[in-house]
PDB file of C-alpha atoms and ligand atoms in Angstrom:
ATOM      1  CA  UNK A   1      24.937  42.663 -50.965  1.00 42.00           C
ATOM      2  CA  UNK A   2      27.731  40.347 -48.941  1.00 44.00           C
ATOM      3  CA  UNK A   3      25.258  38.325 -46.305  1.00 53.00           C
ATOM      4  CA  UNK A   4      28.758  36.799 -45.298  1.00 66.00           C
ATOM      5  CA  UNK A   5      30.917  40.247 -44.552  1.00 83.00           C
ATOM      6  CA  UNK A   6      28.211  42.549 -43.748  1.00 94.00           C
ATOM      7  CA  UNK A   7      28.799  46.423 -43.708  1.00 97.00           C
ATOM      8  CA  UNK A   8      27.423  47.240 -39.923  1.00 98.00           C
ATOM      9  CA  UNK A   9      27.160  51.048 -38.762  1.00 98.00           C
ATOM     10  CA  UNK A  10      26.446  51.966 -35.360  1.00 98.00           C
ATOM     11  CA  UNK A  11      25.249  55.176 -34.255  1.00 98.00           C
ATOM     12  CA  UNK A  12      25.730  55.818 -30.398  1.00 98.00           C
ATOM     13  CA  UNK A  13      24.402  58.475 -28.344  1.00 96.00           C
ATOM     14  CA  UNK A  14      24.349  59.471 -24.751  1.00 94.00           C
ATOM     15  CA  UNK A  15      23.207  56.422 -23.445  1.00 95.00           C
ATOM     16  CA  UNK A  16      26.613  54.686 -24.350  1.00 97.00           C
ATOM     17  CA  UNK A  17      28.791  57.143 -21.972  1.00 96.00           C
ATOM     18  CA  UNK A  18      26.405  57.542 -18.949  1.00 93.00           C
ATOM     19  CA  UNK A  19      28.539  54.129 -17.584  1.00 93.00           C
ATOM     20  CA  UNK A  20      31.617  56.499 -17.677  1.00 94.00           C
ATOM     21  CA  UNK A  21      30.311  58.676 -15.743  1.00 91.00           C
ATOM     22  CA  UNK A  22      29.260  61.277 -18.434  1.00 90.00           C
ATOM     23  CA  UNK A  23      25.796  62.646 -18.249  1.00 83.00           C
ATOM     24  CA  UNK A  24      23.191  63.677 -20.909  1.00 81.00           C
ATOM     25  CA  UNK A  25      23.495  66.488 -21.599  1.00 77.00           C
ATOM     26  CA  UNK A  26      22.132  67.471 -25.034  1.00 72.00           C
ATOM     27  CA  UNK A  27      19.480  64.827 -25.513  1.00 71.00           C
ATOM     28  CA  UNK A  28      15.615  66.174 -25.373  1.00 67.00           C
ATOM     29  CA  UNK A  29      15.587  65.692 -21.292  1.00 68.00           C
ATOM     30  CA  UNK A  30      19.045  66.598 -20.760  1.00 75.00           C
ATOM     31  CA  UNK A  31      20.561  69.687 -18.548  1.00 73.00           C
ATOM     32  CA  UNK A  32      20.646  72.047 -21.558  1.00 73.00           C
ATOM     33  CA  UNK A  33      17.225  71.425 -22.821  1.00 75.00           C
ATOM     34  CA  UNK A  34      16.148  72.228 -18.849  1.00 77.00           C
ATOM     35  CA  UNK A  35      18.444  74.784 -17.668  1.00 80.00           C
ATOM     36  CA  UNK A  36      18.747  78.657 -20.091  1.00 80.00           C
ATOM     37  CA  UNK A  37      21.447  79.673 -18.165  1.00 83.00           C
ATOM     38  CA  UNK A  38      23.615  75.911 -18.325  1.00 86.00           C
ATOM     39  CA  UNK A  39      22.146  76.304 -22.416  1.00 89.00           C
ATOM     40  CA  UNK A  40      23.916  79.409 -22.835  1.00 92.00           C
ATOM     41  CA  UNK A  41      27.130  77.949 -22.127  1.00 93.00           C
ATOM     42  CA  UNK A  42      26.963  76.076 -25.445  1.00 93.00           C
ATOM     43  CA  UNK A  43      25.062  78.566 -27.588  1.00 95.00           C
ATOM     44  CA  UNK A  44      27.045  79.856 -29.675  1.00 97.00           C
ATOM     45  CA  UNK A  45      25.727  83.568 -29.937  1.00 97.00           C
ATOM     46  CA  UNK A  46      26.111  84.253 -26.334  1.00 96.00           C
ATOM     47  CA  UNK A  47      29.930  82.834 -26.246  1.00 97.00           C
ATOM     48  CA  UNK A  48      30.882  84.873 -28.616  1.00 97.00           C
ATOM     49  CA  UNK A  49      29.073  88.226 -27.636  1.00 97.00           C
ATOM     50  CA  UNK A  50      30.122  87.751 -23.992  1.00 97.00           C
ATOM     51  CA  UNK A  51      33.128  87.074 -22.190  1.00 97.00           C
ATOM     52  CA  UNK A  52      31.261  86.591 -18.385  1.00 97.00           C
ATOM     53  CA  UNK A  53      29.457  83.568 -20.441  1.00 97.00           C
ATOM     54  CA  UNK A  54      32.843  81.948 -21.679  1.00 98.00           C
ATOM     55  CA  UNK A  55      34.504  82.810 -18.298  1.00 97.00           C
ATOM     56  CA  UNK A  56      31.355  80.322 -17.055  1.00 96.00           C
ATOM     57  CA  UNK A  57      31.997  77.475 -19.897  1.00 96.00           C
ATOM     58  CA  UNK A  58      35.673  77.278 -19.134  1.00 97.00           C
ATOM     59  CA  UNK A  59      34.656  76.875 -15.713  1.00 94.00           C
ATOM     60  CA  UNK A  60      31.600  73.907 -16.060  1.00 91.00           C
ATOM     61  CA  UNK A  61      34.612  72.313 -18.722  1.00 93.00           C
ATOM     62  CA  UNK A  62      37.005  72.280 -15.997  1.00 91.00           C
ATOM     63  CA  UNK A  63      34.397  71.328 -13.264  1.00 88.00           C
ATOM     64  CA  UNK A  64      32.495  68.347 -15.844  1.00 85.00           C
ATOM     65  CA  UNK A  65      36.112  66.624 -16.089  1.00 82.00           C
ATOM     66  CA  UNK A  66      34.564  65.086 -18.909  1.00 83.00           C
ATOM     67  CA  UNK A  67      38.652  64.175 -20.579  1.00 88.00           C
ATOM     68  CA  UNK A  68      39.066  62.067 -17.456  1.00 90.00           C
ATOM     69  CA  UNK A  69      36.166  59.671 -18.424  1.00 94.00           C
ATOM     70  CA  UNK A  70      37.230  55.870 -19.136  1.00 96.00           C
ATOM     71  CA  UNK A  71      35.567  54.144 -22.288  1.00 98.00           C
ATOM     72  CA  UNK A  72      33.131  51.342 -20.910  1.00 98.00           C
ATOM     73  CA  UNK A  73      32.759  47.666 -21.483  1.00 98.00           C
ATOM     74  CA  UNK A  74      30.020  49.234 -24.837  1.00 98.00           C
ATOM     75  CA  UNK A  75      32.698  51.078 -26.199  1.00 98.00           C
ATOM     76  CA  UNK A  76      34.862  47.998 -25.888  1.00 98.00           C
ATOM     77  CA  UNK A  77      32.302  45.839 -27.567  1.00 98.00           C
ATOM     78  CA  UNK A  78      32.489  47.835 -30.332  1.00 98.00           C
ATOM     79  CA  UNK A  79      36.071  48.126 -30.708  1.00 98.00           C
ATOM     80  CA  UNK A  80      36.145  44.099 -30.046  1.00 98.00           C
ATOM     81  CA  UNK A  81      33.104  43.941 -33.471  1.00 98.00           C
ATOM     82  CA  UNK A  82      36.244  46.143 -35.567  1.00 97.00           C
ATOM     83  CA  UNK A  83      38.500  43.665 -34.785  1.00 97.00           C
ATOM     84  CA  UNK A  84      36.543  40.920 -35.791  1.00 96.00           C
ATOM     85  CA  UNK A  85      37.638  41.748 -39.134  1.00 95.00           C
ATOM     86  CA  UNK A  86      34.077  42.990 -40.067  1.00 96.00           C
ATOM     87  CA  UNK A  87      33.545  46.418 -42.013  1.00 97.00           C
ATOM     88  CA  UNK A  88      32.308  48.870 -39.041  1.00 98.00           C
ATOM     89  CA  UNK A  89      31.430  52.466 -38.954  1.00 98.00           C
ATOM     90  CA  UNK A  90      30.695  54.201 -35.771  1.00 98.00           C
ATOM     91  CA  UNK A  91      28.626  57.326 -35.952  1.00 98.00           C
ATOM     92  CA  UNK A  92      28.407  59.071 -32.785  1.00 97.00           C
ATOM     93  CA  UNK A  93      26.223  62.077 -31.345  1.00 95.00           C
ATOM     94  CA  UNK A  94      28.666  62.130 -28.550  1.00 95.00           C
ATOM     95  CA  UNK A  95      31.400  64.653 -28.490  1.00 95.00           C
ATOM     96  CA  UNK A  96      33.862  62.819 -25.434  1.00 96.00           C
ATOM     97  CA  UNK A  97      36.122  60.663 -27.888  1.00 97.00           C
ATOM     98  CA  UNK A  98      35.645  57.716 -25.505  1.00 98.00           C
ATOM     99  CA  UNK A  99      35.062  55.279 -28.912  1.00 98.00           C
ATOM    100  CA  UNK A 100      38.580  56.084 -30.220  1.00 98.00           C
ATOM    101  CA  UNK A 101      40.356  55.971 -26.602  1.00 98.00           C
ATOM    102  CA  UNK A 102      38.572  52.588 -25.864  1.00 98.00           C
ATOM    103  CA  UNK A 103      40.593  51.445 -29.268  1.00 98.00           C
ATOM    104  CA  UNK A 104      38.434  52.145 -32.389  1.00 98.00           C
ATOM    105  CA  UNK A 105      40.078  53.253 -35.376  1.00 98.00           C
ATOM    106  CA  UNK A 106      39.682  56.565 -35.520  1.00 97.00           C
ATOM    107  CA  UNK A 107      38.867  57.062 -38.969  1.00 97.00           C
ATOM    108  CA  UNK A 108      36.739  54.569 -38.604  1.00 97.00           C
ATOM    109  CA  UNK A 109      34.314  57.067 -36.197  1.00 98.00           C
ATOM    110  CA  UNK A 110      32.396  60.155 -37.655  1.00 98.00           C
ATOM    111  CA  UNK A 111      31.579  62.647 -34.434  1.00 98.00           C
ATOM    112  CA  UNK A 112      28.441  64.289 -35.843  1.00 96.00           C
ATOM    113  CA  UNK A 113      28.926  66.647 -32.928  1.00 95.00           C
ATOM    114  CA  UNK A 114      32.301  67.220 -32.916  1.00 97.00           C
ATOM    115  CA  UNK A 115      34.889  66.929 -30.149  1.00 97.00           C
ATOM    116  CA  UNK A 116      34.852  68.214 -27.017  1.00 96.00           C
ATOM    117  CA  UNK A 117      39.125  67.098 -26.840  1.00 97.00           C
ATOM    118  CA  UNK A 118      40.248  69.486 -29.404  1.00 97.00           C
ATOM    119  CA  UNK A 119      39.454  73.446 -29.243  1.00 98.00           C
ATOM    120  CA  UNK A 120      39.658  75.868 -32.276  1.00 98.00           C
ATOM    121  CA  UNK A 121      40.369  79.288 -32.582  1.00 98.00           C
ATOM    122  CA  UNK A 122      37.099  81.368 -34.115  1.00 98.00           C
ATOM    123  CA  UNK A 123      39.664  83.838 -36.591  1.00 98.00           C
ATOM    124  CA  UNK A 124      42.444  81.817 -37.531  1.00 98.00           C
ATOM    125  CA  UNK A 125      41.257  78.498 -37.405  1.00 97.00           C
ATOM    126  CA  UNK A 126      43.569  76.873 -34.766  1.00 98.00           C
ATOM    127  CA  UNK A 127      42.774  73.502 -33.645  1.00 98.00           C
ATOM    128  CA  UNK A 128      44.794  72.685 -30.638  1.00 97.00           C
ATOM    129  CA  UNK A 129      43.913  70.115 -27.153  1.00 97.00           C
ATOM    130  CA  UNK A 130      41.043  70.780 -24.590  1.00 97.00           C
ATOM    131  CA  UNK A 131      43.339  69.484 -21.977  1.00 96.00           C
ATOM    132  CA  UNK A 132      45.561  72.552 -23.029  1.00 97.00           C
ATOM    133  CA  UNK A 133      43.557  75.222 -22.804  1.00 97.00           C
ATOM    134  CA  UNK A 134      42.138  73.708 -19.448  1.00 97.00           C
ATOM    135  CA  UNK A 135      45.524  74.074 -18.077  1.00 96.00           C
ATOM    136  CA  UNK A 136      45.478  77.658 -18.744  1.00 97.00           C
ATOM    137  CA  UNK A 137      42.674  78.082 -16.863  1.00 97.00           C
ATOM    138  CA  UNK A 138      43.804  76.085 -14.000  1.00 95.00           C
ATOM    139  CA  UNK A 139      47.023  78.462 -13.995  1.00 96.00           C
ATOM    140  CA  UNK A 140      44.954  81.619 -13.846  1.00 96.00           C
ATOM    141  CA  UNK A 141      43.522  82.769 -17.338  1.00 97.00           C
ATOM    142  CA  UNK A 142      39.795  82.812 -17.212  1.00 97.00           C
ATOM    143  CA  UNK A 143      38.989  82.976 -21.141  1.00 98.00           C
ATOM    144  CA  UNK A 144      42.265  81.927 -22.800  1.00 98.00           C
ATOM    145  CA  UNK A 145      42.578  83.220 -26.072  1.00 98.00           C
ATOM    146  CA  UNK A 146      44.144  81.920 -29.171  1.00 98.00           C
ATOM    147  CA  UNK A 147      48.078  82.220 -28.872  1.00 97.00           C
ATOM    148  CA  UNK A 148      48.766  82.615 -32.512  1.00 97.00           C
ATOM    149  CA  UNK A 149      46.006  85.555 -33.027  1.00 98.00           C
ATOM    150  CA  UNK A 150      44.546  86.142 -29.489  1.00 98.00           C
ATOM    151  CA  UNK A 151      41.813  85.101 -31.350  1.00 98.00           C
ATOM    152  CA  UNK A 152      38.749  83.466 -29.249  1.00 98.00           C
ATOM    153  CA  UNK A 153      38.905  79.759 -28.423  1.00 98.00           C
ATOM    154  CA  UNK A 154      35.694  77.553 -28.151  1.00 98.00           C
ATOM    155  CA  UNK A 155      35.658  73.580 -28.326  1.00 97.00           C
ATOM    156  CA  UNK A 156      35.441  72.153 -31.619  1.00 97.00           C
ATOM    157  CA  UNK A 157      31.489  70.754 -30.827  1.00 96.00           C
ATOM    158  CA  UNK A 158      29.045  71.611 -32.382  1.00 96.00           C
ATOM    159  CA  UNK A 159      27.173  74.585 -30.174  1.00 95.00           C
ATOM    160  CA  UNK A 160      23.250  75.123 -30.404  1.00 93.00           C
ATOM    161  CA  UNK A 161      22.754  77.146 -33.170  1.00 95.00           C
ATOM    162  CA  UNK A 162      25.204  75.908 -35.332  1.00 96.00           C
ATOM    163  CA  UNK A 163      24.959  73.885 -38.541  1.00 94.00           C
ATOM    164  CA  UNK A 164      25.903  70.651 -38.143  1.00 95.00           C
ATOM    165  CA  UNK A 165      29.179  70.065 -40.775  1.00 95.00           C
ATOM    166  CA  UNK A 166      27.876  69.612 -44.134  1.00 96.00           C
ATOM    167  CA  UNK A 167      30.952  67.010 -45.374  1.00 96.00           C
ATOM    168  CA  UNK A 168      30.348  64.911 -41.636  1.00 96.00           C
ATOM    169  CA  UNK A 169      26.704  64.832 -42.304  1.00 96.00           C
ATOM    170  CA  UNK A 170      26.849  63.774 -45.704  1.00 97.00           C
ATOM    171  CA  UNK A 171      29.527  60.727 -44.554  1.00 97.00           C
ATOM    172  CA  UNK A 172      26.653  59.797 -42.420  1.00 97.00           C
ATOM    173  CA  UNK A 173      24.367  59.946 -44.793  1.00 97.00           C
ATOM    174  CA  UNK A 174      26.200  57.436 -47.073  1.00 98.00           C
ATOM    175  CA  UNK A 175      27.409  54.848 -44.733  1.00 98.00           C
ATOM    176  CA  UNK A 176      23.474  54.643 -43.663  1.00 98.00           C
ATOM    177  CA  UNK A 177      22.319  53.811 -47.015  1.00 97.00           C
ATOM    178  CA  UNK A 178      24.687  51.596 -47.955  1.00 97.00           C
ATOM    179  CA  UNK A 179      25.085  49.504 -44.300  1.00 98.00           C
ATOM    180  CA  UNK A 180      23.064  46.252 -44.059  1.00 97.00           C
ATOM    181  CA  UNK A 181      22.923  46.209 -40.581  1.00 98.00           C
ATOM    182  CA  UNK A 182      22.191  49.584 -38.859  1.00 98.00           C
ATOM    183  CA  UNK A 183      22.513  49.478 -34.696  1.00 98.00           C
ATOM    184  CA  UNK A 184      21.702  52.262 -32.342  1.00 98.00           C
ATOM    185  CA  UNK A 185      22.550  52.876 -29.894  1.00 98.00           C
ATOM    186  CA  UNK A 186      21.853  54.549 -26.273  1.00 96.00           C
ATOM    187  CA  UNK A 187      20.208  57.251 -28.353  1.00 95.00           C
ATOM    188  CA  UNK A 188      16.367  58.425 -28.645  1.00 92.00           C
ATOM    189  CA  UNK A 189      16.447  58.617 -32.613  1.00 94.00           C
ATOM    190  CA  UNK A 190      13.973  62.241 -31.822  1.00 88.00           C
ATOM    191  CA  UNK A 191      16.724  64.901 -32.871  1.00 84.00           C
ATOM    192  CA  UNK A 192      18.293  65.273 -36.618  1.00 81.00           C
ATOM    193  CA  UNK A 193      20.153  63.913 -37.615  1.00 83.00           C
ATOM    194  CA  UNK A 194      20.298  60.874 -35.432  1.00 84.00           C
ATOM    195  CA  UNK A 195      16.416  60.390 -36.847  1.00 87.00           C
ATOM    196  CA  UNK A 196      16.894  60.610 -40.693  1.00 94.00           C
ATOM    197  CA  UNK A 197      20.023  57.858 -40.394  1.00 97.00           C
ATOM    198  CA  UNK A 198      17.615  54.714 -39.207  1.00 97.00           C
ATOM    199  CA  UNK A 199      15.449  55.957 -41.817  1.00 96.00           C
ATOM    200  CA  UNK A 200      17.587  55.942 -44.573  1.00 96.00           C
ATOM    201  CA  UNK A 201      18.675  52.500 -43.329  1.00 97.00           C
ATOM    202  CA  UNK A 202      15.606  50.798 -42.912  1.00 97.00           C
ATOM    203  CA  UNK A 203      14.998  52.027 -46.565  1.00 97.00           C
ATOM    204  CA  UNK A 204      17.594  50.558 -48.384  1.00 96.00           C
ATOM    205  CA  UNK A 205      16.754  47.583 -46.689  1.00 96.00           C
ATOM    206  CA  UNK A 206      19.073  47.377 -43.944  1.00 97.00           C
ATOM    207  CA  UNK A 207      17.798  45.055 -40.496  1.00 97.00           C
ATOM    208  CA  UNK A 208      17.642  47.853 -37.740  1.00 98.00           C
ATOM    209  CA  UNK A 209      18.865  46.715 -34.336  1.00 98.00           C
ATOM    210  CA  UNK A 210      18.003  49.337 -31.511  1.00 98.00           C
ATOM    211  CA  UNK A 211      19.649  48.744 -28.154  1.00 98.00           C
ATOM    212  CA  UNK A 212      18.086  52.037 -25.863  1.00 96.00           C
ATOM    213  CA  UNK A 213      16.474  51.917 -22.658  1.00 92.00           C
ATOM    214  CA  UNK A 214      13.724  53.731 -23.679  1.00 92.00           C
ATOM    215  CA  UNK A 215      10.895  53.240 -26.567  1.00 94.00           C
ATOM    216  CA  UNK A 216      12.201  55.323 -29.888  1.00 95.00           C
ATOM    217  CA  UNK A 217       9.816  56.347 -33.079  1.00 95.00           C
ATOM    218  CA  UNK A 218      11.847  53.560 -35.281  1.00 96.00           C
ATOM    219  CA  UNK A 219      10.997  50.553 -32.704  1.00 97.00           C
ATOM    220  CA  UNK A 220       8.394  49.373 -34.826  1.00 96.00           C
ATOM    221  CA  UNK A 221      10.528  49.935 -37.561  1.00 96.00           C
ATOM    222  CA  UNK A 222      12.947  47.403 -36.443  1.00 97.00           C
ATOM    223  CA  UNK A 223      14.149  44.007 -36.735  1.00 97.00           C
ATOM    224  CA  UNK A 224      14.808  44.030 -32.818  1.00 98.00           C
ATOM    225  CA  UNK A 225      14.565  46.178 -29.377  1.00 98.00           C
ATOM    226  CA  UNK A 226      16.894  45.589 -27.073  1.00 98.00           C
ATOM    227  CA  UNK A 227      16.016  46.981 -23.333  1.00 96.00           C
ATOM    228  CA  UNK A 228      18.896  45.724 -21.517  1.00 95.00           C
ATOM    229  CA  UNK A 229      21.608  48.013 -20.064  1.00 95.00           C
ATOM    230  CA  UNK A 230      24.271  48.869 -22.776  1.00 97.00           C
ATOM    231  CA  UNK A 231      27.242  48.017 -21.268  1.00 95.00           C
ATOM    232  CA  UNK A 232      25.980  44.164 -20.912  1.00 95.00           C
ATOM    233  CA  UNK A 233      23.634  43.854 -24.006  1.00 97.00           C
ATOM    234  CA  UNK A 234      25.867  45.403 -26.572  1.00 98.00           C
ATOM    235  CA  UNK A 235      28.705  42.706 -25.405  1.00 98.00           C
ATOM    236  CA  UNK A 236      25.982  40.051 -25.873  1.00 98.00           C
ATOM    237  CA  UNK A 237      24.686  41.807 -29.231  1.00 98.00           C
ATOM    238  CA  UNK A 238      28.768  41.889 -30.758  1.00 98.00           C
ATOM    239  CA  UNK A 239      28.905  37.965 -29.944  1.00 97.00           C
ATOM    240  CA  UNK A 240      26.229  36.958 -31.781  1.00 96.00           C
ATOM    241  CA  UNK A 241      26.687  39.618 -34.804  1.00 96.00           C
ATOM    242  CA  UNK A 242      30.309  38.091 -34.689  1.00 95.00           C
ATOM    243  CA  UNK A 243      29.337  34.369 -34.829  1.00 94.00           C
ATOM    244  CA  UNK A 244      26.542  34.883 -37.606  1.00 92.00           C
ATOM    245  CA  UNK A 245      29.008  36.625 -39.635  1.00 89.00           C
ATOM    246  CA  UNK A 246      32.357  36.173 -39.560  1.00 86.00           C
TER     247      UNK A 246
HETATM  248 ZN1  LIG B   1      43.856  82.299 -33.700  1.00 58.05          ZN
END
């Protein structure tokens, strides 16, 4: 193990994006866990079985405006810890791309959930932009469909019941056993896979740094809590990760 040039993976949930404006949504108290009919938006059997309930998603995509959010002084922390020169993945439960437009290589960032920027056709595969397809609703289509097959067009997230994508996962799964330093993030560690990757971590005998506002099942587990708000203590956490290391 390299004490000097340690590898450092950060997983980020919700709790990163709420400064930009971008609620929680998925997380165990979040809209969809509380509301069936908001939940059936983003389940996948009822999208495809139903147009009325993809007429609604479009709609709550155009109304959440969620591609006009701005990355946040976290995001820029971490992109500032990248450029440090020290090896960084960012794993991320969050499906609004803010990591990469804040600056962070983008290969660098494995979206466990997807994208919420990029949509995909359901026969042929398609991948083309959100902002796109939101157009086309804003011009009058209610459920645009694909416009090489006519195919139907969902966002490439990952919808409740759905598998989350075996080659992502097992990414994730490496870079958390072989990181020394595991930080995360604005998340509550309670849903898979977010919980296994800590685990892993701590196991191989990586220091755990949690920075959440609430308590998580791997606080005990770790080398520190960190309570503060995100967008100030993850600035303060990137200084003094960057002057012990590099
Ligand atoms: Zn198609």
């Amino acid at each position: 193990m390299n004490e000097k040039r340690p590898l450092i993976a950060v997983l980020t949930g919700a709790g990163i994006s709420t400064d930009s404006g971008i609620p929680d949504y998925r997380g165990p108290n979040g809209l969809w866990q509380r509301d069936p009919k908001a939940q059936e938006l983003v389940t996948i059997g009822p999208y495809l079985a139903d147009p009325d309930v993809r007429r609604r998603a479009w709609l709550m995509r155009r109304d959440a405006g969620a591609l006009a959010a701005e990355p946040n002084a976290g995001h820029r922390a971490l992109v500032g810890l990248e450029r440090s020169g020290l090896p960084v993945r960012v794993l991320t439960q969050n499906v609004d791309g803010l990591h990469q437009r804040a600056g962070q290589t983008a290969r660098k960032v494995l979206e466990l959930h997807g994208t919420a920027r990029e949509v995909k056709c359901v026969d042929c595969r398609a991948v083309g932009p959100m902002e796109e397809a939101l157009e086309r609703v804003a011009a009058g289509e209610p459920d645009p469909p694909c416009r090489g097959c006519g195919g139907v067009l969902r966002p490439r997230t990952v919808m409740f019941g759905e598998d989350l994508d075996p080659v992502v996962l097992e990414q994730a799964d490496a870079i958390s056993k072989a990181c020394h330093v595991f930080i995360a993030v604005g998340t509550s560690l309670k849903v898979f896979p977010a919980a296994a990757l800590p685990f892993n971590a701590v196991k191989t005998g990586a220091r755990l740094i949690i920075v959440n506002g609430e308590p998580t099942p791997f606080d005990e587990a770790a080398s520190e809590v960190i309570r503060e708000p995100i967008s100030t203590a993850l600035p303060a956490l990137v200084r003094r990760l960057v002057a012990r290391h590099v």
